CSV table of C-alpha atoms and ligand atoms in Angstrom, one decimal:
chain,number,residue,atom,x,y,z
A,1,MET,CA,-8.7,-26.3,14.1
A,2,ALA,CA,-5.4,-26.8,12.3
A,3,PHE,CA,-5.4,-27.9,8.7
A,4,ASN,CA,-3.0,-30.8,7.7
A,5,ASP,CA,-2.9,-29.9,4.1
A,6,LEU,CA,-4.2,-27.3,1.6
A,7,ARG,CA,-6.8,-29.7,0.1
A,8,SER,CA,-8.6,-29.9,3.5
A,9,PHE,CA,-8.4,-25.9,3.9
A,10,VAL,CA,-10.1,-25.8,0.5
A,11,LYS,CA,-12.7,-28.4,1.3
A,12,ARG,CA,-13.7,-26.3,4.6
A,13,ALA,CA,-14.0,-23.4,2.8
A,14,ASP,CA,-16.1,-24.6,0.1
A,15,GLU,CA,-18.6,-26.2,2.9
A,16,LEU,CA,-19.1,-22.9,4.4
A,17,GLY,CA,-19.7,-21.3,1.0
A,18,LEU,CA,-16.3,-19.4,0.7
A,19,CYS,CA,-15.0,-21.1,-2.2
A,20,LYS,CA,-15.9,-20.8,-5.8
A,21,THR,CA,-14.6,-23.3,-8.5
A,22,VAL,CA,-14.1,-22.0,-11.8
A,23,GLU,CA,-14.0,-24.5,-14.8
A,24,GLY,CA,-12.0,-24.2,-18.2
A,25,ALA,CA,-9.9,-21.0,-17.6
A,26,ASP,CA,-6.7,-20.5,-19.5
A,27,TRP,CA,-3.7,-20.5,-18.0
A,28,HIS,CA,-2.4,-17.9,-20.2
A,29,LEU,CA,-3.7,-14.6,-18.3
A,30,GLU,CA,-7.4,-15.6,-17.9
A,31,ILE,CA,-6.5,-17.2,-14.5
A,32,GLY,CA,-4.5,-14.1,-13.5
A,33,ALA,CA,-7.4,-11.8,-14.8
A,34,ILE,CA,-10.3,-13.7,-13.0
A,35,THR,CA,-7.9,-13.7,-9.8
A,36,GLU,CA,-7.9,-9.8,-10.2
A,37,LEU,CA,-11.7,-9.2,-10.5
A,38,GLY,CA,-12.1,-11.0,-7.1
A,39,LEU,CA,-9.8,-8.2,-5.4
A,40,HIS,CA,-12.3,-5.6,-5.4
A,41,LYS,CA,-15.3,-7.6,-3.5
A,42,PRO,CA,-15.0,-7.7,0.4
A,43,LYS,CA,-16.7,-10.9,0.6
A,44,GLN,CA,-15.1,-12.6,-2.5
A,45,PRO,CA,-14.6,-16.4,-2.5
A,46,MET,CA,-11.5,-18.0,-2.6
A,47,LEU,CA,-10.7,-19.4,-6.1
A,48,LEU,CA,-10.2,-23.1,-7.2
A,49,PHE,CA,-9.4,-23.4,-11.0
A,50,ASP,CA,-9.9,-27.0,-12.4
A,51,ASN,CA,-10.0,-28.3,-16.2
A,52,VAL,CA,-7.4,-25.5,-17.1
A,53,LYS,CA,-7.2,-25.2,-20.7
A,54,GLY,CA,-4.9,-27.7,-22.1
A,55,TYR,CA,-4.6,-29.5,-18.8
A,56,PRO,CA,-6.0,-32.8,-17.4
A,57,SER,CA,-8.9,-32.6,-14.9
A,58,GLY,CA,-7.7,-32.5,-11.5
A,59,TYR,CA,-4.7,-30.4,-12.0
A,60,ARG,CA,-6.0,-27.4,-9.9
A,61,ILE,CA,-5.0,-23.8,-8.9
A,62,VAL,CA,-6.0,-22.1,-5.9
A,63,SER,CA,-5.9,-18.1,-5.5
A,64,ASN,CA,-7.4,-15.5,-3.4
A,65,PHE,CA,-7.4,-17.7,-0.5
A,66,LEU,CA,-6.4,-15.1,2.5
A,67,ASN,CA,-8.0,-12.0,1.1
A,68,THR,CA,-10.8,-11.7,3.4
A,69,CYS,CA,-11.6,-11.6,7.2
A,70,LYS,CA,-13.5,-15.0,6.9
A,71,LEU,CA,-10.8,-17.0,5.1
A,72,VAL,CA,-8.0,-15.4,7.3
A,73,ALA,CA,-9.8,-16.5,10.5
A,74,LEU,CA,-10.5,-20.0,9.1
A,75,ALA,CA,-6.8,-20.5,8.2
A,76,PHE,CA,-5.6,-19.3,11.4
A,77,ASP,CA,-8.1,-20.6,13.7
A,78,LEU,CA,-9.6,-17.7,14.6
A,79,PRO,CA,-13.3,-16.8,15.4
A,80,LEU,CA,-15.0,-16.8,12.0
A,81,GLU,CA,-17.1,-13.5,13.1
A,82,ALA,CA,-14.1,-11.3,13.9
A,83,GLU,CA,-13.4,-8.6,11.4
A,84,ASN,CA,-10.8,-6.3,10.8
A,85,LEU,CA,-9.3,-4.9,14.1
A,86,ASP,CA,-11.3,-7.4,16.1
A,87,LEU,CA,-9.5,-10.0,13.8
A,88,VAL,CA,-6.1,-8.3,14.5
A,89,ARG,CA,-6.9,-8.5,18.4
A,90,ALA,CA,-7.7,-12.4,17.9
A,91,TRP,CA,-4.3,-13.0,16.1
A,92,ARG,CA,-2.4,-10.8,18.6
A,93,ASP,CA,-3.9,-12.9,21.6
A,94,LYS,CA,-2.9,-16.3,19.7
A,95,ILE,CA,0.7,-15.2,19.3
A,96,GLN,CA,0.9,-13.3,22.7
A,97,ALA,CA,2.5,-16.2,24.8
A,98,GLU,CA,6.2,-16.9,24.7
A,99,PHE,CA,7.4,-18.7,21.7
A,100,SER,CA,8.4,-22.3,22.4
A,101,PRO,CA,9.7,-24.4,19.4
A,102,VAL,CA,7.7,-27.4,18.4
A,103,PRO,CA,10.0,-29.3,15.9
A,104,PRO,CA,8.6,-31.1,12.9
A,105,VAL,CA,8.2,-34.7,13.2
A,106,GLU,CA,9.8,-37.1,10.3
A,107,VAL,CA,7.3,-39.8,8.9
A,108,LYS,CA,8.4,-42.3,6.6
A,109,THR,CA,6.3,-41.5,3.7
A,110,GLY,CA,3.5,-39.0,2.9
A,111,PRO,CA,0.8,-38.2,0.2
A,112,VAL,CA,3.5,-35.9,-1.5
A,113,MET,CA,5.4,-39.1,-2.5
A,114,GLU,CA,2.3,-40.2,-4.5
A,115,ASN,CA,3.8,-39.4,-7.8
A,116,VAL,CA,7.8,-38.7,-8.1
A,117,HIS,CA,9.5,-37.9,-11.2
A,118,VAL,CA,13.4,-37.9,-11.8
A,119,GLY,CA,15.6,-37.7,-14.8
A,120,ASP,CA,13.8,-37.6,-18.2
A,121,ASP,CA,10.3,-37.7,-16.3
A,122,ILE,CA,10.8,-34.3,-15.1
A,123,ASP,CA,8.8,-31.7,-16.9
A,124,LEU,CA,7.8,-28.5,-15.0
A,125,TYR,CA,5.3,-28.0,-17.8
A,126,GLU,CA,3.3,-30.8,-16.3
A,127,PHE,CA,1.4,-28.5,-14.1
A,128,PRO,CA,-0.9,-25.3,-15.5
A,129,THR,CA,1.1,-22.7,-14.2
A,130,PRO,CA,-0.1,-19.4,-14.8
A,131,LYS,CA,1.1,-16.5,-16.8
A,132,TRP,CA,-0.4,-14.0,-14.1
A,133,HIS,CA,0.2,-10.5,-15.6
A,134,GLU,CA,0.3,-9.3,-18.9
A,135,LEU,CA,4.0,-8.0,-18.7
A,136,ASP,CA,5.4,-11.0,-16.8
A,137,GLY,CA,8.4,-12.5,-18.5
A,138,GLY,CA,7.0,-16.0,-18.3
A,139,ARG,CA,4.9,-18.6,-16.0
A,140,TYR,CA,5.5,-18.3,-12.4
A,141,ILE,CA,5.1,-21.4,-10.4
A,142,GLY,CA,6.3,-20.4,-7.2
A,143,THR,CA,3.8,-17.0,-5.8
A,144,GLY,CA,2.4,-19.0,-3.0
A,145,ASN,CA,5.4,-21.2,-2.3
A,146,MET,CA,8.1,-21.5,0.2
A,147,VAL,CA,11.7,-22.6,-0.6
A,148,VAL,CA,13.1,-25.0,1.7
A,149,GLN,CA,17.0,-24.6,2.5
A,150,GLN,CA,19.5,-25.8,5.2
A,151,ASP,CA,22.2,-23.6,6.7
A,152,PRO,CA,25.5,-25.6,5.7
A,153,ASP,CA,27.3,-24.3,8.9
A,154,THR,CA,24.5,-24.6,11.6
A,155,GLY,CA,21.8,-26.8,10.0
A,156,TRP,CA,19.4,-24.3,10.6
A,157,VAL,CA,16.3,-25.0,8.3
A,158,ASN,CA,14.7,-22.0,6.5
A,159,CYS,CA,11.5,-21.8,4.6
A,160,GLY,CA,10.8,-18.4,2.6
A,161,THR,CA,8.4,-17.6,0.0
A,162,TYR,CA,10.6,-16.3,-3.0
A,163,ARG,CA,9.2,-16.2,-6.0
A,164,VAL,CA,9.9,-19.0,-8.8
A,165,ALA,CA,9.6,-18.8,-12.7
A,166,VAL,CA,9.8,-21.6,-15.0
A,167,HIS,CA,12.3,-21.5,-17.8
A,168,GLY,CA,12.1,-25.2,-19.4
A,169,ARG,CA,11.3,-28.6,-18.4
A,170,ASP,CA,13.9,-28.9,-15.5
A,171,ILE,CA,15.1,-25.2,-15.2
A,172,ALA,CA,13.5,-22.5,-13.0
A,173,THR,CA,14.9,-19.5,-11.1
A,174,VAL,CA,14.3,-18.3,-7.6
A,175,TYR,CA,14.5,-14.6,-6.9
A,176,MET,CA,15.8,-13.6,-3.6
A,177,SER,CA,16.1,-10.2,-2.5
A,178,PRO,CA,19.8,-9.3,-1.0
A,179,GLY,CA,19.9,-10.2,2.6
A,180,ARG,CA,16.9,-12.7,2.9
A,181,HIS,CA,17.8,-15.7,4.9
A,182,GLY,CA,17.7,-18.0,1.8
A,183,ASP,CA,20.0,-15.8,0.0
A,184,VAL,CA,22.5,-15.5,2.9
A,185,MET,CA,22.5,-19.3,3.1
A,186,ARG,CA,22.9,-19.9,-0.7
A,187,LYS,CA,25.9,-17.6,-0.8
A,188,LYS,CA,27.5,-19.8,1.7
A,189,TYR,CA,27.4,-22.9,-0.4
A,190,TRP,CA,28.4,-20.5,-3.5
A,191,ALA,CA,31.3,-19.5,-1.6
A,192,GLN,CA,32.5,-22.9,-1.5
A,193,GLY,CA,32.0,-23.4,-5.3
A,194,LYS,CA,29.1,-25.6,-4.4
A,195,PRO,CA,25.3,-25.4,-5.8
A,196,CYS,CA,23.0,-25.0,-2.8
A,197,PRO,CA,20.4,-27.5,-2.5
A,198,ALA,CA,16.6,-26.3,-2.1
A,199,ALA,CA,13.1,-28.0,-2.2
A,200,ILE,CA,10.3,-25.8,-3.5
A,201,VAL,CA,7.0,-26.4,-1.7
A,202,CYS,CA,4.2,-25.1,-4.2
A,203,GLY,CA,1.0,-25.9,-2.2
A,204,SER,CA,1.1,-26.2,1.5
A,205,GLU,CA,-1.7,-25.4,4.3
A,206,PRO,CA,-2.0,-21.4,4.7
A,207,LEU,CA,-1.0,-21.2,8.2
A,208,MET,CA,2.6,-23.0,7.4
A,209,TRP,CA,3.0,-21.0,4.3
A,210,SER,CA,2.1,-17.8,6.0
A,211,MET,CA,5.1,-18.4,8.5
A,212,ALA,CA,7.4,-18.6,5.1
A,213,HIS,CA,6.7,-15.2,4.2
A,214,SER,CA,6.8,-13.8,7.8
A,215,ALA,CA,10.0,-12.2,9.1
A,216,ILE,CA,10.8,-15.3,11.8
A,217,ALA,CA,13.8,-14.2,13.7
A,218,ARG,CA,17.2,-16.0,12.3
A,219,GLU,CA,17.9,-19.6,13.5
A,220,VAL,CA,14.3,-20.2,14.0
A,221,SER,CA,12.8,-22.6,11.8
A,222,GLU,CA,9.6,-21.6,10.2
A,223,TYR,CA,8.5,-25.3,10.7
A,224,ASP,CA,8.9,-25.0,14.8
A,225,TYR,CA,7.1,-21.7,14.7
A,226,ALA,CA,3.9,-23.1,12.6
A,227,GLY,CA,4.3,-26.3,14.9
A,228,TRP,CA,3.8,-24.0,18.1
A,229,LEU,CA,0.9,-21.9,16.5
A,230,ARG,CA,-0.7,-25.2,15.3
A,231,GLY,CA,-0.4,-26.7,18.8
A,232,GLU,CA,1.1,-29.8,16.8
A,233,PRO,CA,4.3,-30.7,15.0
A,234,VAL,CA,4.2,-30.2,11.2
A,235,GLU,CA,4.8,-33.7,9.8
A,236,ILE,CA,7.7,-33.9,7.3
A,237,VAL,CA,9.2,-36.4,4.9
A,238,ARG,CA,12.8,-36.3,3.5
A,239,GLY,CA,13.1,-35.2,-0.2
A,240,GLU,CA,14.1,-37.7,-2.7
A,241,TYR,CA,17.0,-36.0,-3.8
A,242,THR,CA,18.0,-33.1,-1.1
A,243,LYS,CA,16.9,-35.1,1.9
A,244,LEU,CA,15.8,-31.7,3.2
A,245,PRO,CA,12.6,-31.8,5.3
A,246,ILE,CA,9.2,-31.2,3.4
A,247,PRO,CA,5.9,-31.2,4.4
A,248,ALA,CA,4.3,-34.9,4.0
A,249,THR,CA,1.1,-33.4,3.0
A,250,ALA,CA,2.4,-30.7,0.5
A,251,GLU,CA,0.8,-30.6,-3.1
A,252,ILE,CA,4.0,-29.9,-5.2
A,253,VAL,CA,7.7,-30.3,-4.7
A,254,LEU,CA,10.3,-29.1,-6.6
A,255,GLU,CA,13.8,-30.3,-5.6
A,256,GLY,CA,17.0,-29.3,-7.0
A,257,GLU,CA,20.0,-26.9,-7.0
A,258,MET,CA,20.7,-23.1,-7.1
A,259,MET,CA,23.7,-23.0,-9.5
A,260,PRO,CA,26.5,-20.6,-8.2
A,261,PRO,CA,26.2,-17.3,-10.2
A,262,GLY,CA,28.1,-17.1,-13.3
A,263,THR,CA,27.8,-20.8,-14.1
A,264,GLU,CA,24.5,-21.0,-15.7
A,265,THR,CA,22.1,-17.9,-15.8
A,266,VAL,CA,18.9,-17.0,-17.5
A,267,PRO,CA,16.9,-13.8,-17.6
A,268,GLU,CA,14.7,-13.3,-15.0
A,269,GLY,CA,11.5,-11.1,-14.8
A,270,PRO,CA,9.9,-8.6,-15.3
A,271,PHE,CA,7.4,-9.7,-13.0
A,272,GLY,CA,4.2,-7.9,-11.4
A,273,GLU,CA,5.8,-7.2,-8.1
A,274,TRP,CA,3.9,-6.3,-4.7
A,275,PRO,CA,4.2,-2.6,-5.0
A,276,GLY,CA,1.6,-3.1,-7.9
A,277,TYR,CA,4.5,-2.3,-10.7
A,278,TYR,CA,7.1,-4.2,-12.9
A,279,ALA,CA,9.7,-1.9,-11.0
A,280,SER,CA,13.0,-4.3,-10.8
A,281,GLY,CA,12.6,-5.4,-14.6
A,282,ALA,CA,14.7,-8.3,-15.7
A,283,ARG,CA,18.1,-9.2,-15.1
A,284,ASP,CA,20.3,-12.3,-15.3
A,285,GLU,CA,19.7,-15.0,-12.3
A,286,PRO,CA,21.4,-18.1,-11.7
A,287,ILE,CA,19.5,-21.2,-12.6
A,288,PHE,CA,17.7,-23.8,-10.2
A,289,ARG,CA,18.3,-26.9,-12.0
A,290,VAL,CA,15.5,-29.4,-11.0
A,291,LYS,CA,16.6,-32.7,-10.0
A,292,SER,CA,13.2,-34.2,-8.9
A,293,ILE,CA,9.5,-33.5,-8.5
A,294,MET,CA,7.2,-34.9,-6.3
A,295,HIS,CA,3.7,-34.6,-6.1
A,296,ARG,CA,0.1,-35.6,-5.2
A,297,ASN,CA,-2.6,-37.2,-7.2
A,298,ASN,CA,-4.7,-34.2,-8.5
A,299,PRO,CA,-2.4,-31.7,-7.1
A,300,ILE,CA,-3.3,-27.9,-6.3
A,301,LEU,CA,-0.8,-25.2,-7.1
A,302,LEU,CA,-1.1,-22.3,-4.8
A,303,GLY,CA,-0.9,-19.0,-6.2
A,304,ALA,CA,-0.5,-15.7,-4.5
A,305,PRO,CA,0.2,-13.4,-7.4
A,306,PRO,CA,0.8,-9.7,-6.4
A,307,GLN,CA,-2.1,-7.6,-7.8
A,308,VAL,CA,-3.7,-4.1,-6.9
A,309,GLY,CA,-6.9,-4.1,-5.1
A,310,PRO,CA,-8.6,-3.5,-1.7
A,311,TYR,CA,-8.7,-7.3,-0.9
A,312,ASP,CA,-5.3,-8.7,-2.6
A,313,MET,CA,-2.9,-11.2,-1.1
A,314,PHE,CA,-1.9,-8.6,1.4
A,315,PHE,CA,-5.0,-8.8,3.2
A,316,GLY,CA,-3.9,-11.8,5.4
A,317,LYS,CA,-0.5,-11.0,5.6
A,318,ASN,CA,-1.4,-7.3,6.8
A,319,ILE,CA,-3.6,-8.6,9.6
A,320,MET,CA,-0.7,-10.8,10.9
A,321,ARG,CA,1.8,-8.2,10.6
A,322,ALA,CA,-0.5,-5.7,12.4
A,323,GLY,CA,-1.0,-8.4,15.2
A,324,ILE,CA,2.7,-8.6,15.5
A,325,ILE,CA,3.6,-5.0,15.6
A,326,TRP,CA,0.7,-4.0,18.1
A,327,ASN,CA,2.2,-6.7,20.3
A,328,GLU,CA,5.6,-5.0,20.3
A,329,LEU,CA,4.4,-1.2,20.3
A,330,ASP,CA,2.2,-2.2,23.5
A,331,LYS,CA,5.4,-3.3,25.2
A,332,ASN,CA,7.0,-0.1,24.6
A,333,VAL,CA,4.3,2.8,24.2
A,334,PRO,CA,1.2,2.9,26.7
A,335,GLY,CA,-2.2,3.5,25.6
A,336,ILE,CA,-2.1,1.9,22.0
A,337,LYS,CA,-5.6,1.1,20.6
A,338,GLY,CA,-5.2,-0.3,17.4
A,339,VAL,CA,-2.9,-0.9,14.4
A,340,TRP,CA,-3.7,-1.4,11.0
A,341,LEU,CA,-1.9,-1.7,7.6
A,342,PRO,CA,-4.3,-0.9,4.7
A,343,CYS,CA,-3.5,-3.2,1.9
A,344,GLU,CA,-4.5,-0.8,-0.5
A,345,GLY,CA,-1.1,1.2,0.6
A,346,ARG,CA,0.5,-1.9,-0.9
A,347,GLY,CA,1.8,-4.1,1.5
A,348,PRO,CA,4.0,-2.8,4.5
A,349,SER,CA,4.1,1.1,2.9
A,350,ILE,CA,1.5,2.9,5.2
A,351,ILE,CA,1.1,1.9,8.9
A,352,ILE,CA,-1.7,3.5,10.8
A,353,ALA,CA,-1.8,3.4,14.8
A,354,SER,CA,-4.4,4.7,17.2
A,355,VAL,CA,-3.5,5.9,20.7
A,356,ASP,CA,-5.0,7.5,23.8
A,357,GLN,CA,-2.3,10.5,24.5
A,358,LYS,CA,-1.4,10.6,28.0
A,359,TYR,CA,1.5,13.0,27.7
A,360,ALA,CA,3.2,15.5,25.5
A,361,GLY,CA,5.0,13.7,22.4
A,362,HIS,CA,3.1,10.5,23.2
A,363,ALA,CA,1.7,10.2,19.7
A,364,LYS,CA,5.1,11.1,18.1
A,365,GLN,CA,6.8,8.3,20.4
A,366,THR,CA,4.4,5.9,18.7
A,367,ALA,CA,5.3,6.8,15.4
A,368,ASN,CA,9.2,7.0,16.2
A,369,PHE,CA,8.8,3.4,17.5
A,370,LEU,CA,7.3,2.0,14.4
A,371,SER,CA,9.7,3.7,12.5
A,372,GLY,CA,12.6,1.7,13.7
A,373,TYR,CA,11.0,-1.4,14.7
A,374,TYR,CA,12.2,-4.5,12.6
A,375,GLN,CA,8.6,-5.7,11.6
A,376,ALA,CA,7.5,-2.4,10.5
A,377,ALA,CA,10.5,-0.5,9.2
A,378,TYR,CA,11.0,-2.1,5.7
A,379,MET,CA,9.8,-0.2,2.9
A,380,CYS,CA,7.4,1.8,5.2
A,381,ARG,CA,6.7,5.2,3.7
A,382,PHE,CA,3.7,6.7,5.7
A,383,ILE,CA,3.2,6.2,9.4
A,384,ILE,CA,0.0,7.8,10.8
A,385,VAL,CA,-0.8,8.1,14.3
A,386,ILE,CA,-4.5,9.1,15.1
A,387,ASP,CA,-6.4,9.4,18.4
A,388,GLY,CA,-7.7,6.5,20.3
A,389,ASP,CA,-11.3,7.1,19.7
A,390,LEU,CA,-10.8,6.6,16.0
A,391,ASP,CA,-10.5,3.4,14.2
A,392,PRO,CA,-7.3,3.0,12.3
A,393,SER,CA,-8.8,0.3,10.1
A,394,ASN,CA,-11.7,2.8,9.0
A,395,PHE,CA,-10.8,4.9,6.3
A,396,GLY,CA,-13.6,7.6,7.1
A,397,ASP,CA,-12.1,7.9,10.6
A,398,VAL,CA,-8.4,8.2,9.3
A,399,LEU,CA,-9.5,10.8,6.5
A,400,TRP,CA,-11.3,12.8,9.0
A,401,ALA,CA,-8.4,12.8,11.3
A,402,LEU,CA,-5.9,13.9,8.4
A,403,GLY,CA,-8.8,16.6,7.4
A,404,THR,CA,-9.3,18.0,10.8
A,405,ARG,CA,-6.5,17.0,13.5
A,406,CYS,CA,-3.6,17.8,11.4
A,407,ASP,CA,-1.6,21.0,10.5
A,408,PRO,CA,0.7,19.8,7.8
A,409,ALA,CA,3.3,22.4,8.8
A,410,GLU,CA,3.4,21.4,12.5
A,411,ASN,CA,2.5,17.5,12.4
A,412,ILE,CA,4.4,16.2,9.5
A,413,ASP,CA,8.0,15.1,9.5
A,414,VAL,CA,10.2,13.7,7.1
A,415,LEU,CA,12.9,11.2,7.6
A,416,LYS,CA,15.3,10.3,4.8
A,417,GLY,CA,17.5,7.0,4.3
A,418,CYS,CA,15.1,4.6,5.6
A,419,TRP,CA,15.4,0.9,4.7
A,420,GLY,CA,14.2,0.0,1.2
A,421,THR,CA,14.1,-2.3,-1.7
A,422,PRO,CA,15.1,-2.6,-5.2
A,423,LEU,CA,11.4,-3.1,-6.0
A,424,ASP,CA,10.8,0.7,-4.8
A,425,THR,CA,9.1,2.5,-7.7
A,426,MET,CA,10.2,6.1,-6.5
A,427,LEU,CA,13.8,5.1,-6.7
A,428,PRO,CA,15.3,7.7,-9.0
A,429,PRO,CA,17.5,5.7,-12.0
A,430,GLY,CA,20.7,7.5,-10.6
A,431,LYS,CA,20.0,6.2,-6.9
A,432,ARG,CA,18.9,2.7,-8.2
A,433,ALA,CA,22.1,2.5,-10.1
A,434,ASN,CA,24.2,3.2,-7.2
A,435,LYS,CA,22.2,0.5,-5.2
A,436,ASP,CA,20.9,3.1,-2.8
A,437,PHE,CA,17.7,1.5,-2.2
A,438,SER,CA,16.9,3.9,0.8
A,439,HIS,CA,13.5,6.1,0.8
A,440,SER,CA,12.3,8.7,2.8
A,441,GLN,CA,9.3,8.1,5.5
A,442,GLY,CA,6.6,10.6,6.3
A,443,ILE,CA,5.6,10.9,9.5
A,444,ILE,CA,2.0,12.1,10.2
A,445,VAL,CA,0.5,12.9,13.9
A,446,ALA,CA,-3.4,13.6,13.0
A,447,CYS,CA,-4.0,13.7,16.6
A,448,ARG,CA,-5.7,16.7,18.7
A,449,PRO,CA,-2.9,18.7,19.9
A,450,PHE,CA,-1.9,17.3,23.4
A,451,TYR,CA,-1.3,20.7,25.2
A,452,TRP,CA,-4.7,22.2,24.3
A,453,MET,CA,-6.8,18.9,23.9
A,454,ASN,CA,-9.3,20.1,26.4
A,455,GLU,CA,-9.9,23.3,24.4
A,456,PHE,CA,-10.3,21.4,21.1
A,457,PRO,CA,-14.1,21.6,19.9
A,458,PRO,CA,-16.1,18.6,20.7
A,459,THR,CA,-17.2,16.5,17.9
A,460,VAL,CA,-20.9,16.6,16.5
A,461,LYS,CA,-21.2,12.7,16.5
A,462,GLY,CA,-23.4,11.5,18.9
A,463,SER,CA,-22.1,10.1,22.1
A,464,PRO,CA,-21.8,6.2,22.1
A,465,GLU,CA,-24.4,5.8,24.7
A,466,LEU,CA,-27.0,8.2,22.7
A,467,MET,CA,-26.4,6.3,19.6
A,468,LYS,CA,-26.6,2.9,21.2
A,469,ALA,CA,-30.0,3.9,22.8
A,470,THR,CA,-31.1,5.2,19.5
A,471,LYS,CA,-30.2,2.4,17.6
A,472,GLU,CA,-32.0,-0.3,20.0
A,473,LYS,CA,-34.9,2.1,19.5
A,474,TRP,CA,-35.0,2.9,16.0
A,475,GLY,CA,-32.4,1.3,14.0
A,476,LYS,CA,-34.6,-1.9,12.9
A,477,GLU,CA,-37.6,0.3,12.1
A,478,VAL,CA,-36.0,3.1,10.3
A,479,PHE,CA,-32.9,1.3,8.5
A,480,GLY,CA,-33.8,-2.2,8.9
A,481,ASP,CA,-30.9,-2.9,11.2
A,482,ASP,CA,-30.7,-6.5,13.0
B,1,LIG,C1,3.4,-13.8,-1.9
B,1,LIG,C2,4.6,-13.1,-1.8
B,1,LIG,C3,5.9,-13.3,-2.7
B,1,LIG,C4,7.1,-12.8,-2.1
B,1,LIG,N1,8.0,-13.0,-3.1
B,1,LIG,C5,9.4,-12.6,-2.9
B,1,LIG,C6,10.3,-12.6,-3.7
B,1,LIG,O1,10.1,-12.9,-4.8
B,1,LIG,N2,11.7,-12.4,-3.4
B,1,LIG,C7,12.1,-12.2,-2.1
B,1,LIG,O2,13.1,-11.9,-1.6
B,1,LIG,N3,11.0,-11.9,-1.0
B,1,LIG,C8,9.7,-12.2,-1.3
B,1,LIG,N4,8.7,-12.1,-0.3
B,1,LIG,C9,9.2,-11.7,0.8
B,1,LIG,C10,9.5,-12.7,1.6
B,1,LIG,O3,8.8,-14.0,1.6
B,1,LIG,C11,9.7,-12.5,3.3
B,1,LIG,O4,10.5,-11.3,3.1
B,1,LIG,C12,10.1,-13.8,4.0
B,1,LIG,O5,10.2,-13.4,5.3
B,1,LIG,C13,11.4,-14.1,3.6
B,1,LIG,O6,12.0,-15.3,4.4
B,1,LIG,P1,13.3,-15.1,5.2
B,1,LIG,O7,13.3,-13.9,6.3
B,1,LIG,O8,13.3,-16.3,6.0
B,1,LIG,O9,14.3,-14.5,4.3
B,1,LIG,C14,7.3,-12.6,-0.9
B,1,LIG,C15,6.4,-12.7,0.0
B,1,LIG,C16,5.3,-12.8,-0.3
B,1,LIG,C17,3.9,-12.8,0.7
């Protein structure tokens, strides 16, 4: 079932016992730290913060909402019992069909219009925006957000997740890495000496939000893509100020203009970024001047702060990314048995694939494809290929392969000058100063060598048949298995 808004997703998660309400936490670091505590629990609940210190009851924040298999399955309408690689399989089945755009439909009004503030009524401090991490340069209202913009030449509507900091009652900043679709669009307005209009949605249902931080092709609107995945169009209303399309059921929307650089700037950052560090520091950024705020009664702010833990906000993103990569890999290389991106590796940094080797060079071919493929290449530091009898989502299997099927001198290659980011912690100061954000990539093939695979020693693990029969006969009695 597709959810029409964030609150119906939260309600359903609560009914399933997947949500925990936290009363009375402080926006200043406490909400961030409670969110971080949850990241180490495989069955952690989604967190719903209410009665935030100094704020009225009903002004809520949600975090850790896509950090477990069950929550991801619920949000993406996949089987709730699917775990890890099975969840990736279910997702890749869902996106297997050829994409056919389902454009949004415009409605006259919607719940997001319940409260509209303009002029002196605009106050970004109305919301209990957290200061998420100790060294953050301020409070970040946009972490689980999407920024809606329209290309001035083509009319294409893009939605992207770019962090948003609060600097005053009507002043914010939007941080876009160079080359993001939103950055390309705003530079077109700026080249004409004009501010760039934008609507920042801070609270939408998680499938729509997930499209905003996925690398959807140029000229394809995330609205059309989300409509296709949902099997029904997203309902949109026109923003009061920008007339940009915004989800009718959004929780909070900030409308305004990104001022051209050099006109009005403020220092942005540092911020706890996705690699798990404050790597890009602080720098002057053009301001986003807020012209209207729209919000629902009792609004819920969606929070997806980058943090470090095995079940962090990358969990859902990496399930999605693994499915997309696996589908594409399958079209190019035979025998692929699985693809996994461990979120412990921080986002896209480590990709593990398993393959049933059929010819010499097959495993390396798998790695080579991943190395250059658009959805896999960005900031990918290690590619590990293991045999198809092993599960790439199982750390035990992966480490076993590294420990027993890999001779470093023979099976590790290093590629230099790969596609990177200023957020990379390993950029030496000189390289950073020269704006050379490239990095190297380690390609590790931890597979039985193809040309003497038949002589490779058999494993001591019991055969699947023996283990299945033994489990059925003895598992319950000896180990209490179901
Ligand atoms: C929680 C989260 C926060 C993100 N923050 C930023 C950000 O501050 N700046 C940025 O350029 N990209 C950020 N990204 C990555 C972009 O959202 C992602 O690259 C997306 O594809 C951008 O949209 P675009 O391809 O339409 O430009 C973030 C992703 C996530 C999941």
